[in-house]
Amino acid sequence: MSVPSQEIHITIETQEQDGLKTLANTAELSLQTLKKCMKKGAVWFTRGKQTHRIRRGKKRYLIGDELHLYYNESVLNETPTPAELLFDEGQYSLWYKPYGTRCQGSKWSDHTTINRFVEIHTHRPAYIVHRLDRAATGLIIIAHSKKMAAALAKLFELRTLKKYYHVIVEGDLQNSPLFPQSLDNMTQNKQLTINTLVDNKNAISHVEPLEYCSDKNQSLVKVTIETGRKHQIRIHMASIGHPVVGDRLHGHANSNSINLQLTSCFFEFICPLTHQRKQFMLPERLKPKL
């Protein structure tokens, strides 16, 4: 019987050695179970200085090659929530990333990542261009070639891509004293700029209140960021006393709370393919609601 979590590393010692059978026997797993682990990204192969995941068992091994298994039952048993294709531009596409879907795998697996989901369900290469927190939702751009991934990543790097998020936060931000009192609520849009450092790096977010629900004491806000620090929106909203609803790390949520109410809603950029300006908006049915 296999243990719930284990790491196994073997080295091919003879030309006749069956690497997969040796790995399965060492881990006390059936060959069928090992192949399922391979499909989910838990088996790695090393030759020289190169290490990468392997998905299939039909491979000729050389003496000195190494096989690695990172087996964790709870990780491998995770089931990804299906992502939804919203816009297909040929060499890149935009998807709705649901709560719980990751943008980066681990040594234990990659089967719950958005790019792996796209690869499996479209039979196309899929490359991450930018990231959304596992707990966040919304629009995400997937490239279908390394060249396109680099071109799109450049837009983020140079900040020539416009984007904004809809976020539900705790408290009444519409009538917050954080805004200058001279503003006329009925005739001018309020906007608050937050520049609190994130990991000792400059970070700028612009926050615009959209709606307030007194029953829940929650506000729906639009957030535009000039920088892309990790957890920037979550840290910035918490820094002004209005943490994101569902934020277990920077807010008041607990393990039983609802999903993080932070959603990527809009992109605008010059398409690397057509050189035309493109706009992509998340459908209303997928935006967060108070």
mmCIF file with all atom_site columns, C-alpha atoms in Angstrom, residues 47-220:
data_model
loop_
_atom_site.group_PDB
_atom_site.id
_atom_site.type_symbol
_atom_site.label_atom_id
_atom_site.label_alt_id
_atom_site.label_comp_id
_atom_site.label_asym_id
_atom_site.label_entity_id
_atom_site.label_seq_id
_atom_site.pdbx_PDB_ins_code
_atom_site.Cartn_x
_atom_site.Cartn_y
_atom_site.Cartn_z
_atom_site.occupancy
_atom_site.B_iso_or_equiv
_atom_site.pdbx_formal_charge
_atom_site.auth_seq_id
_atom_site.auth_comp_id
_atom_site.auth_asym_id
_atom_site.auth_atom_id
_atom_site.pdbx_PDB_model_num
ATOM 1   C CA . ARG A 1 47  ? 19.320  13.850 -18.376 1.00 0.00 ? 47  ARG A CA 1
ATOM 2   C CA . GLY A 1 48  ? 22.490  15.808 -17.743 1.00 0.00 ? 48  GLY A CA 1
ATOM 3   C CA . LYS A 1 49  ? 21.517  19.285 -16.575 1.00 0.00 ? 49  LYS A CA 1
ATOM 4   C CA . GLN A 1 50  ? 18.029  19.172 -18.086 1.00 0.00 ? 50  GLN A CA 1
ATOM 5   C CA . THR A 1 51  ? 15.012  18.233 -15.941 1.00 0.00 ? 51  THR A CA 1
ATOM 6   C CA . HIS A 1 52  ? 11.408  18.304 -17.128 1.00 0.00 ? 52  HIS A CA 1
ATOM 7   C CA . ARG A 1 53  ? 8.066   16.560 -16.645 1.00 0.00 ? 53  ARG A CA 1
ATOM 8   C CA . ILE A 1 54  ? 7.289   13.459 -18.683 1.00 0.00 ? 54  ILE A CA 1
ATOM 9   C CA . ARG A 1 55  ? 3.734   12.461 -19.613 1.00 0.00 ? 55  ARG A CA 1
ATOM 10  C CA . ARG A 1 56  ? 4.220   9.110  -21.345 1.00 0.00 ? 56  ARG A CA 1
ATOM 11  C CA . GLY A 1 57  ? 6.128   5.966  -20.568 1.00 0.00 ? 57  GLY A CA 1
ATOM 12  C CA . LYS A 1 58  ? 7.419   5.175  -24.049 1.00 0.00 ? 58  LYS A CA 1
ATOM 13  C CA . LYS A 1 59  ? 10.883  6.633  -23.781 1.00 0.00 ? 59  LYS A CA 1
ATOM 14  C CA . ARG A 1 60  ? 14.321  5.165  -24.271 1.00 0.00 ? 60  ARG A CA 1
ATOM 15  C CA . TYR A 1 61  ? 16.463  5.698  -21.201 1.00 0.00 ? 61  TYR A CA 1
ATOM 16  C CA . LEU A 1 62  ? 20.237  5.922  -21.057 1.00 0.00 ? 62  LEU A CA 1
ATOM 17  C CA . ILE A 1 63  ? 22.497  4.835  -18.222 1.00 0.00 ? 63  ILE A CA 1
ATOM 18  C CA . GLY A 1 64  ? 22.706  7.733  -15.782 1.00 0.00 ? 64  GLY A CA 1
ATOM 19  C CA . ASP A 1 65  ? 19.252  9.109  -16.571 1.00 0.00 ? 65  ASP A CA 1
ATOM 20  C CA . GLU A 1 66  ? 17.114  9.845  -13.522 1.00 0.00 ? 66  GLU A CA 1
ATOM 21  C CA . LEU A 1 67  ? 13.391  9.523  -12.862 1.00 0.00 ? 67  LEU A CA 1
ATOM 22  C CA . HIS A 1 68  ? 11.657  11.398 -10.061 1.00 0.00 ? 68  HIS A CA 1
ATOM 23  C CA . LEU A 1 69  ? 8.202   10.870 -8.591  1.00 0.00 ? 69  LEU A CA 1
ATOM 24  C CA . TYR A 1 70  ? 6.539   13.467 -6.361  1.00 0.00 ? 70  TYR A CA 1
ATOM 25  C CA . TYR A 1 71  ? 3.497   11.641 -5.073  1.00 0.00 ? 71  TYR A CA 1
ATOM 26  C CA . ASN A 1 72  ? 0.892   13.371 -2.916  1.00 0.00 ? 72  ASN A CA 1
ATOM 27  C CA . GLU A 1 73  ? -2.566  11.834 -2.812  1.00 0.00 ? 73  GLU A CA 1
ATOM 28  C CA . SER A 1 74  ? -4.391  14.979 -1.747  1.00 0.00 ? 74  SER A CA 1
ATOM 29  C CA . VAL A 1 75  ? -2.770  17.047 -4.521  1.00 0.00 ? 75  VAL A CA 1
ATOM 30  C CA . LEU A 1 76  ? -3.341  14.430 -7.208  1.00 0.00 ? 76  LEU A CA 1
ATOM 31  C CA . ASN A 1 77  ? -6.981  14.024 -6.159  1.00 0.00 ? 77  ASN A CA 1
ATOM 32  C CA . GLU A 1 78  ? -7.738  17.711 -6.698  1.00 0.00 ? 78  GLU A CA 1
ATOM 33  C CA . THR A 1 79  ? -10.207 18.304 -9.524  1.00 0.00 ? 79  THR A CA 1
ATOM 34  C CA . PRO A 1 80  ? -9.870  21.572 -11.448 1.00 0.00 ? 80  PRO A CA 1
ATOM 35  C CA . THR A 1 81  ? -12.996 23.640 -12.039 1.00 0.00 ? 81  THR A CA 1
ATOM 36  C CA . PRO A 1 82  ? -13.469 23.940 -15.817 1.00 0.00 ? 82  PRO A CA 1
ATOM 37  C CA . ALA A 1 83  ? -12.230 27.188 -17.334 1.00 0.00 ? 83  ALA A CA 1
ATOM 38  C CA . GLU A 1 84  ? -14.281 28.870 -20.080 1.00 0.00 ? 84  GLU A CA 1
ATOM 39  C CA . LEU A 1 85  ? -13.006 30.050 -23.450 1.00 0.00 ? 85  LEU A CA 1
ATOM 40  C CA . LEU A 1 86  ? -14.299 33.583 -24.064 1.00 0.00 ? 86  LEU A CA 1
ATOM 41  C CA . PHE A 1 87  ? -12.221 34.971 -26.958 1.00 0.00 ? 87  PHE A CA 1
ATOM 42  C CA . ASP A 1 88  ? -10.070 33.053 -29.456 1.00 0.00 ? 88  ASP A CA 1
ATOM 43  C CA . GLU A 1 89  ? -7.591  35.144 -31.437 1.00 0.00 ? 89  GLU A CA 1
ATOM 44  C CA . GLY A 1 90  ? -5.754  32.236 -33.047 1.00 0.00 ? 90  GLY A CA 1
ATOM 45  C CA . GLN A 1 91  ? -2.258  32.536 -31.599 1.00 0.00 ? 91  GLN A CA 1
ATOM 46  C CA . TYR A 1 92  ? -3.646  33.593 -28.237 1.00 0.00 ? 92  TYR A CA 1
ATOM 47  C CA . SER A 1 93  ? -6.953  33.280 -26.415 1.00 0.00 ? 93  SER A CA 1
ATOM 48  C CA . LEU A 1 94  ? -8.677  34.725 -23.369 1.00 0.00 ? 94  LEU A CA 1
ATOM 49  C CA . TRP A 1 95  ? -10.304 32.501 -20.776 1.00 0.00 ? 95  TRP A CA 1
ATOM 50  C CA . TYR A 1 96  ? -12.358 32.825 -17.630 1.00 0.00 ? 96  TYR A CA 1
ATOM 51  C CA . LYS A 1 97  ? -10.207 31.460 -14.814 1.00 0.00 ? 97  LYS A CA 1
ATOM 52  C CA . PRO A 1 98  ? -12.400 30.143 -11.995 1.00 0.00 ? 98  PRO A CA 1
ATOM 53  C CA . TYR A 1 99  ? -11.619 30.086 -8.287  1.00 0.00 ? 99  TYR A CA 1
ATOM 54  C CA . GLY A 1 100 ? -9.037  27.447 -7.349  1.00 0.00 ? 100 GLY A CA 1
ATOM 55  C CA . THR A 1 101 ? -7.419  27.126 -10.763 1.00 0.00 ? 101 THR A CA 1
ATOM 56  C CA . ARG A 1 102 ? -3.712  27.842 -10.562 1.00 0.00 ? 102 ARG A CA 1
ATOM 57  C CA . CYS A 1 103 ? -1.406  29.723 -12.908 1.00 0.00 ? 103 CYS A CA 1
ATOM 58  C CA . GLN A 1 104 ? 1.656   27.813 -11.811 1.00 0.00 ? 104 GLN A CA 1
ATOM 59  C CA . GLY A 1 105 ? 2.210   24.146 -11.084 1.00 0.00 ? 105 GLY A CA 1
ATOM 60  C CA . SER A 1 106 ? 4.491   22.600 -8.488  1.00 0.00 ? 106 SER A CA 1
ATOM 61  C CA . LYS A 1 107 ? 6.767   19.591 -8.489  1.00 0.00 ? 107 LYS A CA 1
ATOM 62  C CA . TRP A 1 108 ? 3.768   17.614 -7.203  1.00 0.00 ? 108 TRP A CA 1
ATOM 63  C CA . SER A 1 109 ? 1.529   18.277 -10.231 1.00 0.00 ? 109 SER A CA 1
ATOM 64  C CA . ASP A 1 110 ? 0.323   20.783 -12.811 1.00 0.00 ? 110 ASP A CA 1
ATOM 65  C CA . HIS A 1 111 ? -3.087  19.298 -13.616 1.00 0.00 ? 111 HIS A CA 1
ATOM 66  C CA . THR A 1 112 ? -4.979  22.108 -11.850 1.00 0.00 ? 112 THR A CA 1
ATOM 67  C CA . THR A 1 113 ? -3.259  24.909 -13.790 1.00 0.00 ? 113 THR A CA 1
ATOM 68  C CA . ILE A 1 114 ? -5.079  26.984 -16.398 1.00 0.00 ? 114 ILE A CA 1
ATOM 69  C CA . ASN A 1 115 ? -2.479  26.320 -19.111 1.00 0.00 ? 115 ASN A CA 1
ATOM 70  C CA . ARG A 1 116 ? -2.630  22.555 -18.615 1.00 0.00 ? 116 ARG A CA 1
ATOM 71  C CA . PHE A 1 117 ? -6.441  22.704 -18.748 1.00 0.00 ? 117 PHE A CA 1
ATOM 72  C CA . VAL A 1 118 ? -6.214  24.589 -22.054 1.00 0.00 ? 118 VAL A CA 1
ATOM 73  C CA . GLU A 1 119 ? -3.671  22.119 -23.466 1.00 0.00 ? 119 GLU A CA 1
ATOM 74  C CA . ILE A 1 120 ? -5.840  19.124 -22.631 1.00 0.00 ? 120 ILE A CA 1
ATOM 75  C CA . HIS A 1 121 ? -9.125  20.587 -23.846 1.00 0.00 ? 121 HIS A CA 1
ATOM 76  C CA . THR A 1 122 ? -7.944  22.363 -27.007 1.00 0.00 ? 122 THR A CA 1
ATOM 77  C CA . HIS A 1 123 ? -4.947  20.192 -28.003 1.00 0.00 ? 123 HIS A CA 1
ATOM 78  C CA . ARG A 1 124 ? -2.909  23.357 -28.464 1.00 0.00 ? 124 ARG A CA 1
ATOM 79  C CA . PRO A 1 125 ? 0.275   24.515 -26.712 1.00 0.00 ? 125 PRO A CA 1
ATOM 80  C CA . ALA A 1 126 ? -0.588  26.884 -23.856 1.00 0.00 ? 126 ALA A CA 1
ATOM 81  C CA . TYR A 1 127 ? 1.762   29.377 -22.218 1.00 0.00 ? 127 TYR A CA 1
ATOM 82  C CA . ILE A 1 128 ? 1.143   31.600 -19.214 1.00 0.00 ? 128 ILE A CA 1
ATOM 83  C CA . VAL A 1 129 ? 1.546   35.313 -20.025 1.00 0.00 ? 129 VAL A CA 1
ATOM 84  C CA . HIS A 1 130 ? 0.511   36.791 -16.667 1.00 0.00 ? 130 HIS A CA 1
ATOM 85  C CA . ARG A 1 131 ? -0.859  35.466 -13.398 1.00 0.00 ? 131 ARG A CA 1
ATOM 86  C CA . LEU A 1 132 ? -3.952  35.638 -11.252 1.00 0.00 ? 132 LEU A CA 1
ATOM 87  C CA . ASP A 1 133 ? -4.010  34.476 -7.637  1.00 0.00 ? 133 ASP A CA 1
ATOM 88  C CA . ARG A 1 134 ? -5.382  30.960 -7.174  1.00 0.00 ? 134 ARG A CA 1
ATOM 89  C CA . ALA A 1 135 ? -8.293  32.446 -5.225  1.00 0.00 ? 135 ALA A CA 1
ATOM 90  C CA . ALA A 1 136 ? -8.989  35.186 -7.802  1.00 0.00 ? 136 ALA A CA 1
ATOM 91  C CA . THR A 1 137 ? -11.159 34.845 -10.908 1.00 0.00 ? 137 THR A CA 1
ATOM 92  C CA . GLY A 1 138 ? -11.624 36.493 -14.281 1.00 0.00 ? 138 GLY A CA 1
ATOM 93  C CA . LEU A 1 139 ? -9.992  37.122 -17.638 1.00 0.00 ? 139 LEU A CA 1
ATOM 94  C CA . ILE A 1 140 ? -6.606  35.582 -18.286 1.00 0.00 ? 140 ILE A CA 1
ATOM 95  C CA . ILE A 1 141 ? -4.584  35.597 -21.510 1.00 0.00 ? 141 ILE A CA 1
ATOM 96  C CA . ILE A 1 142 ? -3.089  32.349 -22.789 1.00 0.00 ? 142 ILE A CA 1
ATOM 97  C CA . ALA A 1 143 ? -0.539  32.279 -25.624 1.00 0.00 ? 143 ALA A CA 1
ATOM 98  C CA . HIS A 1 144 ? -0.304  29.341 -28.013 1.00 0.00 ? 144 HIS A CA 1
ATOM 99  C CA . SER A 1 145 ? 3.357   29.732 -28.982 1.00 0.00 ? 145 SER A CA 1
ATOM 100 C CA . LYS A 1 146 ? 6.514   30.815 -27.179 1.00 0.00 ? 146 LYS A CA 1
ATOM 101 C CA . LYS A 1 147 ? 6.919   33.711 -29.609 1.00 0.00 ? 147 LYS A CA 1
ATOM 102 C CA . MET A 1 148 ? 3.424   35.011 -28.899 1.00 0.00 ? 148 MET A CA 1
ATOM 103 C CA . ALA A 1 149 ? 3.910   34.526 -25.145 1.00 0.00 ? 149 ALA A CA 1
ATOM 104 C CA . ALA A 1 150 ? 7.018   36.732 -25.314 1.00 0.00 ? 150 ALA A CA 1
ATOM 105 C CA . ALA A 1 151 ? 5.217   39.394 -27.370 1.00 0.00 ? 151 ALA A CA 1
ATOM 106 C CA . LEU A 1 152 ? 2.274   39.553 -24.975 1.00 0.00 ? 152 LEU A CA 1
ATOM 107 C CA . ALA A 1 153 ? 4.497   39.482 -21.892 1.00 0.00 ? 153 ALA A CA 1
ATOM 108 C CA . LYS A 1 154 ? 6.299   42.510 -23.322 1.00 0.00 ? 154 LYS A CA 1
ATOM 109 C CA . LEU A 1 155 ? 3.021   44.468 -23.198 1.00 0.00 ? 155 LEU A CA 1
ATOM 110 C CA . PHE A 1 156 ? 2.791   43.819 -19.465 1.00 0.00 ? 156 PHE A CA 1
ATOM 111 C CA . GLU A 1 157 ? 6.456   44.618 -18.941 1.00 0.00 ? 157 GLU A CA 1
ATOM 112 C CA . LEU A 1 158 ? 6.228   47.944 -20.781 1.00 0.00 ? 158 LEU A CA 1
ATOM 113 C CA . ARG A 1 159 ? 2.823   48.740 -19.201 1.00 0.00 ? 159 ARG A CA 1
ATOM 114 C CA . THR A 1 160 ? 1.246   49.405 -22.602 1.00 0.00 ? 160 THR A CA 1
ATOM 115 C CA . LEU A 1 161 ? -1.651  47.100 -21.757 1.00 0.00 ? 161 LEU A CA 1
ATOM 116 C CA . LYS A 1 162 ? -4.677  48.537 -19.953 1.00 0.00 ? 162 LYS A CA 1
ATOM 117 C CA . LYS A 1 163 ? -6.529  46.375 -17.456 1.00 0.00 ? 163 LYS A CA 1
ATOM 118 C CA . TYR A 1 164 ? -8.851  46.722 -14.522 1.00 0.00 ? 164 TYR A CA 1
ATOM 119 C CA . TYR A 1 165 ? -10.467 44.584 -11.845 1.00 0.00 ? 165 TYR A CA 1
ATOM 120 C CA . HIS A 1 166 ? -13.804 44.546 -10.059 1.00 0.00 ? 166 HIS A CA 1
ATOM 121 C CA . VAL A 1 167 ? -13.349 43.874 -6.357  1.00 0.00 ? 167 VAL A CA 1
ATOM 122 C CA . ILE A 1 168 ? -15.748 43.565 -3.428  1.00 0.00 ? 168 ILE A CA 1
ATOM 123 C CA . VAL A 1 169 ? -14.289 45.011 -0.237  1.00 0.00 ? 169 VAL A CA 1
ATOM 124 C CA . GLU A 1 170 ? -15.421 45.356 3.353   1.00 0.00 ? 170 GLU A CA 1
ATOM 125 C CA . GLY A 1 171 ? -17.036 48.621 4.464   1.00 0.00 ? 171 GLY A CA 1
ATOM 126 C CA . ASP A 1 172 ? -18.466 51.723 2.806   1.00 0.00 ? 172 ASP A CA 1
ATOM 127 C CA . LEU A 1 173 ? -15.841 53.116 0.469   1.00 0.00 ? 173 LEU A CA 1
ATOM 128 C CA . GLN A 1 174 ? -18.322 55.356 -1.361  1.00 0.00 ? 174 GLN A CA 1
ATOM 129 C CA . ASN A 1 175 ? -18.625 57.677 1.636   1.00 0.00 ? 175 ASN A CA 1
ATOM 130 C CA . SER A 1 176 ? -15.144 57.146 3.011   1.00 0.00 ? 176 SER A CA 1
ATOM 131 C CA . PRO A 1 177 ? -13.240 60.108 4.525   1.00 0.00 ? 177 PRO A CA 1
ATOM 132 C CA . LEU A 1 178 ? -10.304 58.923 2.435   1.00 0.00 ? 178 LEU A CA 1
ATOM 133 C CA . PHE A 1 179 ? -11.764 60.973 -0.427  1.00 0.00 ? 179 PHE A CA 1
ATOM 134 C CA . PRO A 1 180 ? -11.558 64.789 -0.433  1.00 0.00 ? 180 PRO A CA 1
ATOM 135 C CA . GLN A 1 181 ? -14.802 66.127 1.005   1.00 0.00 ? 181 GLN A CA 1
ATOM 136 C CA . SER A 1 182 ? -15.018 68.823 -1.661  1.00 0.00 ? 182 SER A CA 1
ATOM 137 C CA . LEU A 1 183 ? -15.895 66.308 -4.325  1.00 0.00 ? 183 LEU A CA 1
ATOM 138 C CA . ASP A 1 184 ? -19.521 66.302 -5.413  1.00 0.00 ? 184 ASP A CA 1
ATOM 139 C CA . ASN A 1 185 ? -20.637 62.667 -5.237  1.00 0.00 ? 185 ASN A CA 1
ATOM 140 C CA . MET A 1 186 ? -23.338 63.214 -7.849  1.00 0.00 ? 186 MET A CA 1
ATOM 141 C CA . THR A 1 187 ? -21.247 64.933 -10.520 1.00 0.00 ? 187 THR A CA 1
ATOM 142 C CA . GLN A 1 188 ? -17.707 63.616 -10.191 1.00 0.00 ? 188 GLN A CA 1
ATOM 143 C CA . ASN A 1 189 ? -16.214 60.179 -10.137 1.00 0.00 ? 189 ASN A CA 1
ATOM 144 C CA . LYS A 1 190 ? -14.205 59.501 -7.025  1.00 0.00 ? 190 LYS A CA 1
ATOM 145 C CA . GLN A 1 191 ? -10.797 57.944 -7.400  1.00 0.00 ? 191 GLN A CA 1
ATOM 146 C CA . LEU A 1 192 ? -8.304  57.107 -4.699  1.00 0.00 ? 192 LEU A CA 1
ATOM 147 C CA . THR A 1 193 ? -4.641  56.427 -5.450  1.00 0.00 ? 193 THR A CA 1
ATOM 148 C CA . ILE A 1 194 ? -2.823  54.032 -3.114  1.00 0.00 ? 194 ILE A CA 1
ATOM 149 C CA . ASN A 1 195 ? 0.968   53.889 -3.244  1.00 0.00 ? 195 ASN A CA 1
ATOM 150 C CA . THR A 1 196 ? 1.814   51.756 -0.219  1.00 0.00 ? 196 THR A CA 1
ATOM 151 C CA . LEU A 1 197 ? 5.010   49.776 -0.798  1.00 0.00 ? 197 LEU A CA 1
ATOM 152 C CA . VAL A 1 198 ? 4.572   46.075 -1.572  1.00 0.00 ? 198 VAL A CA 1
ATOM 153 C CA . ASP A 1 199 ? 7.563   43.920 -0.587  1.00 0.00 ? 199 ASP A CA 1
ATOM 154 C CA . ASN A 1 200 ? 9.552   47.160 -0.293  1.00 0.00 ? 200 ASN A CA 1
ATOM 155 C CA . LYS A 1 201 ? 8.851   47.956 -3.958  1.00 0.00 ? 201 LYS A CA 1
ATOM 156 C CA . ASN A 1 202 ? 6.885   50.826 -5.455  1.00 0.00 ? 202 ASN A CA 1
ATOM 157 C CA . ALA A 1 203 ? 3.266   49.914 -6.169  1.00 0.00 ? 203 ALA A CA 1
ATOM 158 C CA . ILE A 1 204 ? 0.419   52.099 -7.417  1.00 0.00 ? 204 ILE A CA 1
ATOM 159 C CA . SER A 1 205 ? -3.290  51.268 -7.485  1.00 0.00 ? 205 SER A CA 1
ATOM 160 C CA . HIS A 1 206 ? -6.235  53.507 -8.425  1.00 0.00 ? 206 HIS A CA 1
ATOM 161 C CA . VAL A 1 207 ? -9.552  52.695 -6.753  1.00 0.00 ? 207 VAL A CA 1
ATOM 162 C CA . GLU A 1 208 ? -12.995 53.898 -7.896  1.00 0.00 ? 208 GLU A CA 1
ATOM 163 C CA . PRO A 1 209 ? -16.122 53.075 -5.825  1.00 0.00 ? 209 PRO A CA 1
ATOM 164 C CA . LEU A 1 210 ? -18.988 51.690 -7.922  1.00 0.00 ? 210 LEU A CA 1
ATOM 165 C CA . GLU A 1 211 ? -21.676 50.527 -5.494  1.00 0.00 ? 211 GLU A CA 1
ATOM 166 C CA . TYR A 1 212 ? -22.368 50.028 -1.792  1.00 0.00 ? 212 TYR A CA 1
ATOM 167 C CA . CYS A 1 213 ? -24.587 47.434 -0.091  1.00 0.00 ? 213 CYS A CA 1
ATOM 168 C CA . SER A 1 214 ? -25.604 48.544 3.389   1.00 0.00 ? 214 SER A CA 1
ATOM 169 C CA . ASP A 1 215 ? -27.075 45.133 4.282   1.00 0.00 ? 215 ASP A CA 1
ATOM 170 C CA . LYS A 1 216 ? -23.689 43.474 3.816   1.00 0.00 ? 216 LYS A CA 1
ATOM 171 C CA . ASN A 1 217 ? -21.612 46.575 4.552   1.00 0.00 ? 217 ASN A CA 1
ATOM 172 C CA . GLN A 1 218 ? -19.603 45.844 1.417   1.00 0.00 ? 218 GLN A CA 1
ATOM 173 C CA . SER A 1 219 ? -18.512 47.954 -1.540  1.00 0.00 ? 219 SER A CA 1
ATOM 174 C CA . LEU A 1 220 ? -17.958 47.050 -5.172  1.00 0.00 ? 220 LEU A CA 1
#
